[in-house]
Coordinates of C-alpha atoms in Angstrom, one line a residue:
Chain A
M1 CA -29.3 30.1 25.3
S2 CA -29.8 29.6 28.7
A3 CA -26.6 27.3 30.8
P4 CA -28.4 24.2 30.6
G5 CA -29.1 24.4 27.2
F6 CA -25.6 25.3 26.4
T7 CA -24.8 22.1 28.9
L8 CA -26.9 20.0 27.3
V9 CA -25.4 20.9 23.5
V10 CA -22.3 19.4 24.8
V11 CA -23.2 17.0 26.1
A12 CA -25.2 16.1 23.0
A13 CA -22.3 16.6 20.7
V14 CA -20.0 14.4 22.8
L15 CA -22.0 11.5 23.1
Y16 CA -22.8 11.7 19.6
S17 CA -19.2 12.1 18.3
S18 CA -17.7 9.5 20.9
G19 CA -21.4 7.0 20.4
F20 CA -20.3 7.1 16.2
Y21 CA -16.7 6.5 16.9
L22 CA -17.3 3.5 19.1
L23 CA -19.8 2.5 15.8
L24 CA -17.0 2.1 13.6
Q25 CA -14.9 -0.3 15.6
R26 CA -14.1 -3.9 14.8
S27 CA -14.8 -5.2 18.6
L28 CA -18.4 -6.0 18.1
M29 CA -19.0 -5.5 21.7
R30 CA -17.7 -1.7 21.1
V31 CA -20.2 -1.1 18.6
V32 CA -22.8 -2.1 20.7
F33 CA -21.7 0.7 23.3
G34 CA -21.6 3.1 21.1
I35 CA -24.9 1.7 19.8
L36 CA -25.7 2.4 23.6
V37 CA -24.0 6.2 23.8
L38 CA -25.9 7.0 20.3
G39 CA -29.4 6.1 21.9
H40 CA -28.6 8.7 25.2
A41 CA -27.2 10.7 22.3
A42 CA -30.6 10.7 21.5
N43 CA -32.4 11.5 24.2
V44 CA -30.6 14.3 25.3
S45 CA -31.1 16.1 22.3
L46 CA -35.5 15.4 23.1
M47 CA -34.0 16.8 26.5
L48 CA -32.7 20.4 24.4
T49 CA -35.6 22.6 24.3
D50 CA -35.5 24.9 27.0
R51 CA -39.2 24.5 28.0
A52 CA -39.1 20.9 28.6
I53 CA -36.2 20.8 31.4
T54 CA -35.8 24.2 33.4
L55 CA -39.2 24.6 34.7
P56 CA -40.7 21.9 37.6
P57 CA -42.0 18.8 35.9
L58 CA -45.8 17.9 35.5
L59 CA -45.8 15.7 38.3
T60 CA -46.0 18.5 41.5
E61 CA -48.3 20.3 43.0
H62 CA -46.9 23.2 41.4
E63 CA -48.7 26.6 40.2
G64 CA -47.8 28.4 37.1
P65 CA -45.9 27.4 33.6
L66 CA -44.0 23.6 34.2
S67 CA -42.4 21.7 31.8
D68 CA -43.4 20.5 28.9
P69 CA -44.0 17.0 29.5
L70 CA -44.8 15.5 25.3
P71 CA -40.2 15.1 25.2
Q72 CA -40.2 13.7 28.2
A73 CA -43.1 10.9 27.3
M74 CA -41.2 10.5 23.8
A75 CA -37.7 9.9 25.8
L76 CA -38.7 7.4 27.4
T77 CA -40.3 5.5 24.8
A78 CA -37.2 5.5 23.2
I79 CA -35.1 4.7 26.5
V80 CA -37.3 1.2 26.6
I81 CA -36.8 0.7 22.3
T82 CA -33.3 1.0 23.0
F83 CA -33.3 -0.9 25.7
G84 CA -35.0 -3.8 24.4
V85 CA -33.3 -4.1 21.3
T86 CA -29.6 -3.5 23.2
T87 CA -30.5 -6.7 25.2
F88 CA -31.3 -8.3 21.8
L89 CA -27.9 -7.0 20.5
L90 CA -25.7 -8.3 23.3
A91 CA -27.3 -11.5 23.0
L92 CA -26.3 -12.1 19.2
A93 CA -23.0 -10.5 19.7
Y94 CA -22.6 -13.3 22.6
R95 CA -23.7 -16.2 20.3
V96 CA -21.1 -14.7 17.5
W97 CA -18.5 -15.2 19.8
L98 CA -19.9 -18.5 20.7
G99 CA -19.9 -19.6 17.4
D100 CA -16.2 -17.9 16.1
E101 CA -14.4 -17.5 18.9
N102 CA -13.7 -13.5 18.8
D103 CA -16.1 -11.0 18.0
E104 CA -14.5 -9.1 15.0
V105 CA -17.0 -8.1 12.0
P106 CA -15.0 -9.8 9.9
A107 CA -13.2 -8.3 6.7
D108 CA -14.9 -8.1 3.8
L109 CA -13.3 -11.3 1.1
E110 CA -15.1 -9.9 -1.9
D111 CA -13.9 -6.5 -1.7
R112 CA -9.9 -7.8 -1.0
R113 CA -10.4 -10.3 -4.2
I114 CA -11.2 -7.2 -5.7
G115 CA -9.0 -4.8 -4.4
R116 CA -6.1 -7.7 -5.6
L117 CA -7.2 -7.5 -9.6
A118 CA -6.5 -3.5 -8.8
E119 CA -2.7 -4.1 -7.3
P120 CA -0.9 -4.9 -10.6
E121 CA -2.5 -1.9 -12.8
D122 CA -1.1 0.5 -9.6
S123 CA 2.5 -0.4 -9.9
A124 CA 3.1 -0.3 -13.4
Chain B
M1 CA -62.5 6.3 16.5
N2 CA -63.4 4.5 12.9
A3 CA -62.3 1.4 13.7
L4 CA -61.3 0.7 9.9
L5 CA -57.9 2.8 10.4
A6 CA -57.3 0.7 13.3
I7 CA -58.2 -2.7 12.2
P8 CA -54.6 -3.2 10.1
F9 CA -52.7 -2.0 12.8
V10 CA -54.7 -4.1 16.1
V11 CA -55.8 -7.3 15.1
P12 CA -52.2 -8.8 14.3
L13 CA -51.0 -7.6 17.1
L14 CA -53.7 -9.5 19.2
G15 CA -53.2 -12.1 16.6
A16 CA -50.1 -12.4 17.2
A17 CA -50.4 -12.5 22.0
L18 CA -53.5 -15.5 20.5
A19 CA -50.4 -17.2 18.2
L20 CA -48.0 -17.3 21.2
L21 CA -50.4 -18.2 23.3
L22 CA -51.2 -21.2 20.7
R23 CA -47.9 -22.4 20.3
R24 CA -48.4 -25.9 21.1
H25 CA -51.1 -26.0 18.8
R26 CA -49.8 -26.0 15.0
R27 CA -52.5 -26.5 13.5
V28 CA -54.8 -23.6 15.2
Q29 CA -51.8 -21.4 15.4
A30 CA -51.8 -21.3 11.8
G31 CA -55.0 -21.1 11.3
V32 CA -55.7 -18.3 13.9
A33 CA -52.5 -16.5 11.8
V34 CA -54.5 -16.9 8.3
A35 CA -57.7 -15.4 9.7
T36 CA -55.9 -12.7 11.0
L37 CA -53.9 -11.7 7.6
A38 CA -57.4 -12.5 6.4
V39 CA -59.1 -9.7 8.4
V40 CA -56.0 -7.1 7.5
V41 CA -56.7 -7.8 3.8
A42 CA -60.4 -7.2 3.6
D43 CA -60.3 -4.2 6.7
T44 CA -57.6 -2.8 3.6
A45 CA -59.9 -3.3 0.8
L46 CA -62.4 -1.3 1.9
L47 CA -59.9 1.3 3.1
L48 CA -59.3 1.6 -0.4
A49 CA -62.4 1.7 -1.8
A50 CA -63.0 4.1 0.6
T51 CA -60.1 6.6 -0.4
A52 CA -59.6 6.0 -3.9
D53 CA -61.9 9.1 -5.0
G54 CA -59.5 11.4 -3.1
T55 CA -60.7 11.4 0.5
V56 CA -58.5 11.5 3.6
L57 CA -59.9 9.6 6.6
T58 CA -58.6 10.3 9.6
S59 CA -58.8 9.0 13.3
Q60 CA -58.3 10.5 16.8
A61 CA -57.2 7.9 19.3
G62 CA -58.9 8.6 22.7
D63 CA -60.7 11.8 21.1
W64 CA -57.9 14.2 21.5
E65 CA -58.4 17.1 19.7
A66 CA -55.6 17.2 16.3
P67 CA -52.4 18.5 16.8
L68 CA -52.4 16.9 20.7
G69 CA -53.5 14.0 20.4
I70 CA -52.2 10.5 18.5
T71 CA -53.6 10.8 14.9
I72 CA -53.9 7.8 12.2
V73 CA -54.4 9.1 8.7
A74 CA -55.3 6.3 5.7
D75 CA -55.4 9.0 2.4
P76 CA -55.1 7.3 -0.9
L77 CA -51.0 6.3 -1.4
A78 CA -51.3 4.7 2.5
A79 CA -54.8 2.4 1.6
L80 CA -53.0 1.3 -1.5
L81 CA -50.1 0.5 -0.2
L82 CA -51.8 -1.2 2.3
A83 CA -54.2 -3.1 0.2
V84 CA -51.3 -4.6 -1.7
S85 CA -48.8 -5.1 1.3
S86 CA -51.3 -7.7 3.2
V87 CA -52.1 -9.3 0.5
V88 CA -48.6 -10.1 0.2
L89 CA -47.9 -10.7 3.5
L90 CA -50.8 -13.6 3.1
V91 CA -49.9 -15.1 0.5
V92 CA -46.6 -15.1 2.2
Q93 CA -47.3 -16.4 5.0
L94 CA -49.5 -19.2 3.4
Y95 CA -46.1 -20.7 1.4
A96 CA -44.4 -20.4 4.6
I97 CA -47.5 -22.9 5.6
G98 CA -46.9 -25.2 2.9
Q99 CA -43.4 -24.5 3.6
D100 CA -44.2 -25.9 7.2
I101 CA -46.3 -28.6 6.4
G102 CA -43.6 -30.3 3.8
G103 CA -40.8 -29.9 7.0
L104 CA -39.0 -28.0 4.5
S105 CA -37.9 -25.4 6.4
R106 CA -35.5 -25.5 9.9
A107 CA -37.3 -21.9 11.1
M108 CA -40.1 -23.3 13.8
P109 CA -43.4 -22.3 13.0
Q110 CA -44.8 -21.5 16.5
V111 CA -42.3 -18.6 16.8
F112 CA -42.5 -17.8 13.0
H113 CA -45.8 -16.9 13.3
P114 CA -46.3 -14.5 16.1
I115 CA -43.7 -12.7 14.9
Y116 CA -44.9 -12.0 11.2
L117 CA -47.9 -10.6 12.6
V118 CA -46.0 -8.2 15.1
L119 CA -44.2 -7.1 12.1
T120 CA -46.9 -6.6 10.0
A121 CA -48.8 -4.3 13.0
G122 CA -45.5 -2.4 12.2
V123 CA -45.6 -2.2 8.4
C124 CA -49.2 -1.3 8.9
L125 CA -49.1 1.4 11.9
S126 CA -45.9 2.8 9.2
F127 CA -48.1 3.8 6.5
L128 CA -51.4 4.8 8.4
A129 CA -49.3 7.3 11.1
G130 CA -50.6 10.7 11.4
D131 CA -47.4 12.1 13.4
L132 CA -44.4 11.5 13.1
F133 CA -43.2 9.8 16.6
N134 CA -46.1 7.3 15.9
L135 CA -43.9 7.1 12.4
F136 CA -41.3 5.7 14.9
V137 CA -42.5 4.0 16.6
G138 CA -44.1 2.5 13.9
F139 CA -41.2 1.4 12.6
E140 CA -39.1 0.0 15.5
I141 CA -42.5 -2.4 15.7
M142 CA -41.7 -3.2 12.2
L143 CA -37.2 -3.5 12.8
T144 CA -37.8 -5.2 16.0
A145 CA -40.0 -8.2 14.5
S146 CA -37.4 -8.0 11.5
Y147 CA -34.3 -8.2 13.6
A148 CA -36.2 -11.2 15.3
L149 CA -37.0 -13.1 11.8
I150 CA -33.0 -12.4 10.5
T151 CA -32.3 -15.0 13.2
Q152 CA -34.7 -17.6 12.6
A153 CA -32.9 -20.8 12.1
P154 CA -29.7 -19.2 13.3
T155 CA -26.6 -19.9 11.3
R156 CA -23.5 -18.7 12.1
A157 CA -23.4 -16.6 8.7
R158 CA -26.9 -15.8 9.7
V159 CA -26.5 -14.4 13.5
R160 CA -23.2 -12.2 11.9
A161 CA -25.8 -10.7 9.0
S162 CA -28.1 -10.0 11.3
M163 CA -25.3 -8.2 14.0
I164 CA -24.7 -6.1 10.9
Y165 CA -28.2 -5.6 9.9
T166 CA -29.7 -4.9 13.2
V167 CA -26.8 -2.1 13.9
V168 CA -27.4 -0.5 10.9
S169 CA -31.2 0.0 11.5
L170 CA -30.4 0.9 14.9
T171 CA -28.2 4.1 14.0
S172 CA -30.9 4.8 11.4
S173 CA -33.5 4.6 14.3
I174 CA -30.9 6.8 16.5
L175 CA -30.9 9.3 13.7
F176 CA -34.7 9.7 12.8
L177 CA -35.1 10.2 16.8
T178 CA -32.7 12.8 16.6
G179 CA -34.6 14.5 13.6
I180 CA -37.8 14.2 15.8
A181 CA -36.3 16.0 18.4
L182 CA -35.5 19.1 16.5
V183 CA -38.6 18.7 14.6
Y184 CA -40.1 18.8 18.0
G185 CA -37.6 21.8 19.2
L186 CA -38.5 23.9 16.0
T187 CA -42.6 23.2 15.6
G188 CA -43.2 21.9 18.9
T189 CA -45.5 19.3 17.4
V190 CA -44.9 15.9 16.1
N191 CA -48.0 15.9 14.4
L192 CA -47.6 15.8 10.5
A193 CA -50.0 18.0 9.1
D194 CA -49.4 20.4 12.1
I195 CA -45.4 20.4 11.1
A196 CA -46.4 21.0 7.5
V197 CA -48.4 24.2 8.6
K198 CA -45.8 25.6 10.7
L199 CA -42.3 24.2 9.1
G200 CA -44.0 27.2 6.9
S201 CA -42.6 30.4 9.2
A202 CA -39.5 28.3 9.9
P203 CA -36.1 29.6 8.5
A204 CA -35.3 27.5 5.2
E205 CA -31.7 27.2 5.9
L206 CA -33.2 25.0 9.2
R207 CA -35.8 22.8 6.7
M208 CA -33.4 22.5 4.5
V209 CA -31.2 20.6 7.4
L210 CA -33.9 18.8 8.4
A211 CA -35.3 18.0 5.1
L212 CA -31.7 15.9 4.2
L213 CA -31.4 14.3 7.7
F214 CA -34.7 12.4 7.3
L215 CA -33.4 11.9 3.2
V216 CA -30.8 10.0 5.5
V217 CA -32.8 8.4 8.0
F218 CA -35.1 6.7 5.5
G219 CA -32.0 6.6 2.8
I220 CA -30.6 4.0 5.5
K221 CA -34.1 2.0 5.7
S222 CA -34.6 2.1 2.2
A223 CA -30.7 0.9 1.4
I224 CA -30.5 4.0 -1.5
V225 CA -26.5 4.4 -2.7
P226 CA -24.8 5.3 -1.0
M227 CA -26.2 4.3 2.7
H228 CA -27.1 0.5 0.7
F229 CA -24.3 -2.1 1.9
W230 CA -25.9 -3.6 4.2
L231 CA -28.4 -5.0 2.5
P232 CA -26.8 -7.4 0.0
D233 CA -24.8 -8.8 3.1
S234 CA -27.9 -9.3 4.9
Y235 CA -31.2 -9.8 2.9
P236 CA -30.0 -13.1 0.9
V237 CA -28.8 -14.5 4.3
A238 CA -32.0 -15.2 6.1
I239 CA -34.6 -17.7 4.8
T240 CA -36.0 -17.5 2.0
R241 CA -39.8 -16.5 2.8
I242 CA -38.4 -13.9 5.1
S243 CA -35.9 -12.0 2.9
A244 CA -39.2 -12.7 0.2
I245 CA -41.0 -10.4 2.6
F246 CA -38.4 -7.7 3.4
A247 CA -37.1 -6.9 0.1
A248 CA -41.2 -6.8 -0.5
L249 CA -41.7 -4.3 2.4
L250 CA -39.2 -2.7 4.7
T251 CA -37.3 -1.3 1.8
K252 CA -40.7 0.5 0.5
V253 CA -41.9 1.3 3.7
A254 CA -38.9 3.1 4.3
V255 CA -39.6 5.0 0.4
Y256 CA -43.3 5.7 1.8
A257 CA -41.6 7.8 4.4
I258 CA -39.5 9.4 1.9
I259 CA -41.9 10.2 -0.5
R260 CA -44.3 11.6 2.5
S261 CA -41.8 13.5 4.1
Q262 CA -40.3 15.5 1.5
T263 CA -43.6 16.0 -0.1
L264 CA -46.2 17.0 3.2
L265 CA -43.2 18.5 5.3
F266 CA -40.8 19.7 3.0
G267 CA -42.4 20.0 -0.4
R268 CA -41.6 23.7 -0.1
D269 CA -37.6 23.0 -0.3
D270 CA -36.5 22.5 -3.2
I271 CA -33.8 19.2 -3.3
S272 CA -34.2 17.6 -6.7
T273 CA -31.0 18.0 -7.7
V274 CA -30.3 15.5 -4.3
L275 CA -32.7 13.2 -5.2
L276 CA -31.6 12.8 -9.0
C277 CA -28.1 12.3 -8.5
V278 CA -28.6 9.8 -5.8
A279 CA -31.1 8.2 -8.0
I280 CA -28.6 7.6 -10.8
A281 CA -26.2 6.2 -8.5
T282 CA -28.2 3.9 -6.9
M283 CA -29.5 2.3 -10.1
L284 CA -26.1 2.0 -11.7
V285 CA -24.6 1.0 -8.3
G286 CA -26.7 -1.7 -7.5
I287 CA -27.7 -3.1 -11.1
F288 CA -23.9 -3.0 -11.8
G289 CA -23.3 -5.2 -8.5
A290 CA -26.4 -7.4 -9.3
L291 CA -24.1 -8.2 -12.4
V292 CA -21.3 -9.9 -11.3
Q293 CA -22.9 -12.3 -8.4
D294 CA -23.2 -16.0 -8.7
D295 CA -25.7 -15.9 -6.2
I296 CA -29.2 -15.5 -6.9
N297 CA -30.6 -14.5 -3.6
R298 CA -27.4 -11.6 -3.8
L299 CA -28.0 -11.1 -7.2
M300 CA -31.7 -10.0 -7.0
S301 CA -30.4 -7.8 -3.4
F302 CA -28.8 -6.2 -5.9
A303 CA -31.4 -6.0 -8.5
L304 CA -33.7 -4.7 -5.5
V305 CA -31.2 -1.4 -4.6
S306 CA -30.6 -0.7 -8.3
H307 CA -34.8 -0.3 -9.0
I308 CA -35.1 1.8 -5.4
G309 CA -33.2 4.1 -7.5
F310 CA -36.0 4.5 -10.0
M311 CA -38.7 5.7 -7.6
I312 CA -36.4 8.1 -6.0
F313 CA -36.1 9.6 -9.5
G314 CA -39.5 9.9 -9.9
L315 CA -39.8 11.9 -6.5
G316 CA -37.1 14.0 -7.8
V317 CA -38.4 15.0 -10.7
N318 CA -41.0 16.5 -8.8
S319 CA -44.4 16.4 -11.1
V320 CA -47.6 15.0 -10.6
A321 CA -47.2 12.2 -13.2
A322 CA -44.0 11.6 -11.6
L323 CA -45.4 10.8 -8.4
A324 CA -48.0 8.9 -9.7
G325 CA -45.6 6.9 -11.5
V326 CA -43.8 5.9 -7.9
V327 CA -47.3 5.2 -6.6
I328 CA -47.3 2.6 -9.9
Y329 CA -43.5 1.8 -10.0
L330 CA -43.8 0.9 -5.6
V331 CA -46.8 -1.4 -6.6
H332 CA -45.1 -3.6 -8.5
H333 CA -42.2 -3.7 -7.3
I334 CA -43.5 -4.7 -4.2
V335 CA -45.4 -7.5 -5.3
V336 CA -42.4 -8.5 -8.3
Q337 CA -39.7 -8.4 -5.3
A338 CA -41.4 -10.7 -3.1
N339 CA -42.0 -13.0 -6.4
L340 CA -39.0 -13.3 -7.1
F341 CA -37.5 -14.3 -3.6
L342 CA -40.7 -16.9 -3.6
V343 CA -39.2 -18.3 -6.6
N344 CA -35.6 -18.5 -5.2
G345 CA -37.3 -20.0 -2.1
L346 CA -38.2 -22.8 -4.8
I347 CA -34.9 -23.1 -6.1
R348 CA -33.6 -23.4 -3.1
Q349 CA -35.8 -26.5 -2.7
Y350 CA -35.3 -27.8 -5.6
V351 CA -30.7 -27.7 -5.8
G352 CA -30.6 -27.1 -2.6
H353 CA -28.7 -24.0 -3.1
S354 CA -29.1 -21.1 -5.0
S355 CA -25.6 -20.4 -6.6
L356 CA -25.5 -20.4 -10.1
R357 CA -22.3 -21.6 -10.2
S358 CA -23.6 -25.2 -9.9
M359 CA -26.8 -25.2 -10.9
R360 CA -27.9 -26.0 -14.6
G361 CA -31.5 -27.3 -16.9
L362 CA -33.6 -26.0 -14.2
T363 CA -36.3 -25.6 -17.1
T364 CA -35.7 -29.6 -17.2
V365 CA -36.3 -30.2 -14.1
S366 CA -39.4 -28.3 -13.0
P367 CA -40.8 -26.1 -16.4
V368 CA -43.5 -24.4 -14.0
L369 CA -40.8 -22.7 -11.5
A370 CA -38.9 -22.0 -14.9
L371 CA -42.4 -20.1 -16.3
Y372 CA -42.5 -18.6 -12.8
F373 CA -39.3 -17.0 -12.8
F374 CA -38.9 -15.9 -16.0
L375 CA -42.8 -14.1 -15.8
P376 CA -41.6 -11.6 -12.5
A377 CA -38.1 -11.7 -14.1
M378 CA -39.0 -9.6 -17.1
S379 CA -41.5 -8.0 -15.5
L380 CA -38.1 -6.6 -12.9
A381 CA -36.2 -5.6 -16.2
G382 CA -39.8 -3.6 -17.5
I383 CA -40.6 -6.0 -20.4
P384 CA -44.0 -5.0 -22.2
P385 CA -46.9 -6.1 -21.6
L386 CA -46.1 -6.7 -17.6
S387 CA -46.4 -4.4 -14.7
G388 CA -43.0 -3.0 -14.9
F389 CA -43.3 -1.9 -18.1
V390 CA -46.1 0.1 -17.4
A391 CA -44.8 1.5 -14.4
K392 CA -41.5 2.0 -16.2
V393 CA -43.7 4.0 -19.2
A394 CA -45.5 6.1 -16.1
L395 CA -42.1 7.4 -14.3
F396 CA -40.1 7.6 -17.9
Q397 CA -42.9 9.8 -19.4
A398 CA -43.2 11.8 -16.4
G399 CA -39.3 12.7 -16.9
V400 CA -39.6 13.8 -20.3
G401 CA -42.5 16.0 -19.4
T402 CA -40.4 17.9 -17.4
G403 CA -37.0 17.8 -19.2
G404 CA -33.7 19.3 -18.1
W405 CA -30.1 18.3 -18.4
L406 CA -30.4 16.3 -14.9
V407 CA -33.5 14.8 -15.6
Y408 CA -32.6 13.5 -18.9
T409 CA -29.5 12.0 -17.1
A410 CA -31.4 10.3 -15.1
L411 CA -33.6 9.0 -17.3
A412 CA -30.8 7.4 -20.0
A413 CA -29.5 5.8 -16.7
G414 CA -32.8 4.3 -16.1
V415 CA -32.7 2.8 -19.5
V416 CA -29.3 1.3 -19.3
T417 CA -30.7 0.1 -16.0
S418 CA -33.2 -1.1 -17.4
L419 CA -31.2 -3.1 -20.5
L420 CA -28.5 -4.9 -17.2
T421 CA -31.2 -6.1 -15.5
L422 CA -32.5 -7.8 -18.1
M423 CA -28.6 -9.0 -18.6
A424 CA -28.0 -10.0 -15.4
I425 CA -31.5 -11.9 -15.9
F426 CA -30.2 -13.5 -18.9
R427 CA -27.3 -14.6 -16.7
V428 CA -29.5 -16.4 -14.2
W429 CA -31.5 -18.1 -17.5
A430 CA -28.2 -18.6 -19.5
R431 CA -26.4 -20.3 -16.0
G432 CA -29.6 -22.3 -14.2
F433 CA -32.2 -22.5 -16.5
W434 CA -30.7 -23.8 -19.7
G435 CA -29.0 -26.8 -20.6
T436 CA -28.7 -30.3 -19.4
P437 CA -29.4 -31.0 -15.6
M438 CA -27.1 -32.3 -13.6
P439 CA -26.9 -35.1 -12.2
D440 CA -27.5 -34.8 -8.6
M441 CA -30.4 -31.8 -9.1
V442 CA -32.4 -35.2 -11.1
E443 CA -31.8 -37.3 -8.6
A444 CA -33.5 -34.3 -5.8
R445 CA -36.3 -34.1 -7.8
E446 CA -37.0 -37.7 -7.7
R447 CA -36.4 -37.6 -3.9
L448 CA -39.0 -34.5 -3.6
K449 CA -41.2 -36.3 -5.3
R450 CA -41.0 -39.4 -3.6
G451 CA -40.7 -38.3 -0.6
S452 CA -43.4 -37.1 2.4
H453 CA -42.7 -33.2 1.3
L454 CA -44.6 -33.3 -2.0
G455 CA -48.0 -31.8 -0.5
G456 CA -45.6 -29.0 1.2
L457 CA -44.0 -28.4 -2.3
K458 CA -47.2 -28.5 -4.5
F459 CA -48.7 -25.4 -1.5
M460 CA -45.3 -23.5 -1.8
A461 CA -45.8 -24.1 -5.6
V462 CA -49.0 -23.3 -5.7
M463 CA -48.7 -19.8 -3.9
T464 CA -45.5 -18.9 -5.7
G465 CA -48.2 -19.1 -9.0
V466 CA -51.3 -16.8 -7.3
M467 CA -48.4 -14.1 -6.7
V468 CA -47.4 -14.9 -10.7
V469 CA -50.9 -13.6 -11.0
F470 CA -50.8 -11.0 -9.1
G471 CA -48.1 -9.3 -10.9
V472 CA -50.3 -9.8 -14.5
A473 CA -53.3 -8.5 -12.2
I474 CA -51.5 -5.5 -11.9
A475 CA -50.7 -5.3 -15.6
V476 CA -54.3 -6.2 -16.3
C477 CA -55.9 -2.7 -14.4
A478 CA -53.4 -0.9 -14.9
G479 CA -56.2 1.3 -15.8
P480 CA -57.8 1.7 -12.9
L481 CA -54.4 1.6 -10.9
S482 CA -53.3 4.7 -12.6
E483 CA -56.2 6.2 -11.9
V484 CA -55.5 5.8 -8.2
A485 CA -51.9 6.6 -8.5
F486 CA -52.7 10.3 -10.0
T487 CA -55.2 10.8 -7.4
A488 CA -52.5 10.1 -4.6
A489 CA -49.9 12.1 -6.3
H490 CA -52.1 15.5 -6.5
G491 CA -52.9 14.4 -2.7
L492 CA -49.0 14.9 -2.5
M493 CA -48.3 17.5 -4.2
N494 CA -51.4 19.9 -3.3
G495 CA -51.0 18.3 1.0
S496 CA -53.8 21.0 1.5
A497 CA -56.6 18.1 1.6
Y498 CA -54.4 16.2 4.3
I499 CA -54.0 18.8 6.6
E500 CA -57.6 19.7 6.3
A501 CA -58.6 16.3 7.1
V502 CA -56.2 16.3 10.0
L503 CA -56.9 19.7 11.4
G504 CA -59.8 20.4 10.1
S505 CA -60.2 23.6 7.8
D506 CA -60.7 26.7 10.2
T507 CA -57.3 25.7 11.3
R508 CA -55.7 27.4 7.9

C-alpha cells in the first residue's frame, strides 16, 4: 500500500474511534461532535481506494490516467447530507437545552427501577 | 426511461414542492397531497401488475449504460411492497386530514403534508433503488423526513426522543456509507447487480465481513435485537399518525434492504446461524418487553420489535418457501401495525392518553373502536383466519420443511412469541376494554359527540375501518398473494433474472 493510502487508513481509524467515543458521552453537544467526526471518518474511507487520491483529478487538462471521480462524488453527496443533518441535530440539542437547562442524556428511570428490584437478592 | 418506475419517487417530490408553495391554502394543499398519493397508488398497482409474473423492470436514468448510470429496478418483491406501502400511506394521510379537519391535533398540517410526501418519495426510492448509493440516498430522504416528522407538535419529551432517534439513525447511516466505501474499494462498482457478479471473485472472508456489516447497518434501522433500544423510546412519543407510518413502513424498508442485500449480494455466504440466533433473541426480547408495558403505544412498539424477528427467521431458514413466507409476513405486518397505531390514535382522542393504568370499559364507550382493535390485534397474534395466521403458517411450514435443531428452536420461540403476543393483547383488552368505563371517559365521549370535532373524528374512524378491511382483504386474497410471494422468492433465491435484467444477458 502506498504512503497516502496508509496515512488515510490511520486517519480513518483515529476518526472512527474518537467519533464513537464521543457518541457514547452523556452531553448532547459531545454526541453531535461525535456524529460530525464519524461523518468525516466515512468520507475519508470513501477516499481510501488508491485510484481516488494519488492521481490528478478529473478537471485538469492532464493527459493520461486520472483519479476515479465516483468516490469523490459520493463523498460530496455524503458531506451535504451530514452537514444538513448536523445542523438539524444542533437545533434539536439547543431545544433540549432550552427545555431542561442541561443537555445531558437522562438516566433510564425504568432501568434504574428494575435494577433496584434485583439488588436485595444480590446482597442476600 | 420507463415512466412507471420514476413516478413513485418523482411525483411525490414535485407534490411536496407544490404543497409547500400552497401552505396558505389548506384545502388546496390537502387536495394536492391526496392527489399525489393517489397517483402513486395507481402507478404502483400498474407496476405490480406488470411484474407479478416475475418480470424484472429496469430503467437507466439518462440512458447511461447499466453499471455506470443510476439504475431503477422493480422486481416482484419491490413492486408488491410498493403497492401495499402506498395504499397504507394514502390511508394514513386521509386519517391525518380527518384529524386536522376536526382540529384534533396540535401538528401543523401545512408543514405535515410536504414532509409526508418527501417521506413517501424516500420510501419508494429505497424500494426501487438498483444501486447501493441510491439505496443510501433513498434511506436518507426517508430518514430526514422522519426526523422532521417526529418533532411535529414538539414537547420536551418529543425533542428528547427525536434526539435519540436522529443520533441512532445517523450512526447507522454513517456505517452504511462505510459499507459502501468498502464494497466500492473491493469491487469498483455500486450497482447491485454488478456487485453481485463481482463479489463472486472476492475473498470469502471479506465477503463475510461485508455481509455482517450490512446486517448491522440495516439491523439498526429495522430494530432487531440487540440494536432495538432506540425504537420503543422514540416511536411512541411521536403523534400517533406519525408513529403509525413509522411502525408500518420505516422498519419494513430496512427489512427489505436486509433481504435484498443478504440474498442478492451475499447469497453465496451462509450467515443463517447468525440470522436465526438474532431472530430468536428479537422475538423473545421484544415480546417480554411488550408484556410489562402500561402504555398501549409502548406495548405495540415492543410487539413491533418482536415481530421483526419472524421476518429475520424466514431469511435465516433461507429457502424459497421461507422467503415467500417473509414476503407475506411483510405485507401483513405493514398493514396490521399501521392499523393498530391508528386505533391507538382514536383511543387517545376518546381517553386523552394511552396509559392502561387509567383506562377501563372502552367497549362501552365505543363498540366500533373495540372491533377495530380486536381484528388487527388477533391478526398480529396469528389467530385464524386472519392475515397473521396465513403469514405465520407459511413461515412455520417452511421452517419445518427445512429442519435442523436451530430452526426448530427458532420455531419454538416463534410459537411462544405468538402465544405471548396473545397474552399481551389480552392484557390490553382486559384492562382497557372490559369493565365499566371511568366517569371521566364517558364525559369525554359526550363532549366529543357534542363538539365541533365530530366530523373529523368520524372521518378518522372511517379511515381506520378502511385499514381494517384492507387487513382482512389480505387474508381473503391469500391465494393470489402467495403466488406473487413465491414468484418474488424465486427471484430472490436465484438472482440471475435480476442481474440479467439490469446488466443485459450477454454480460454474464
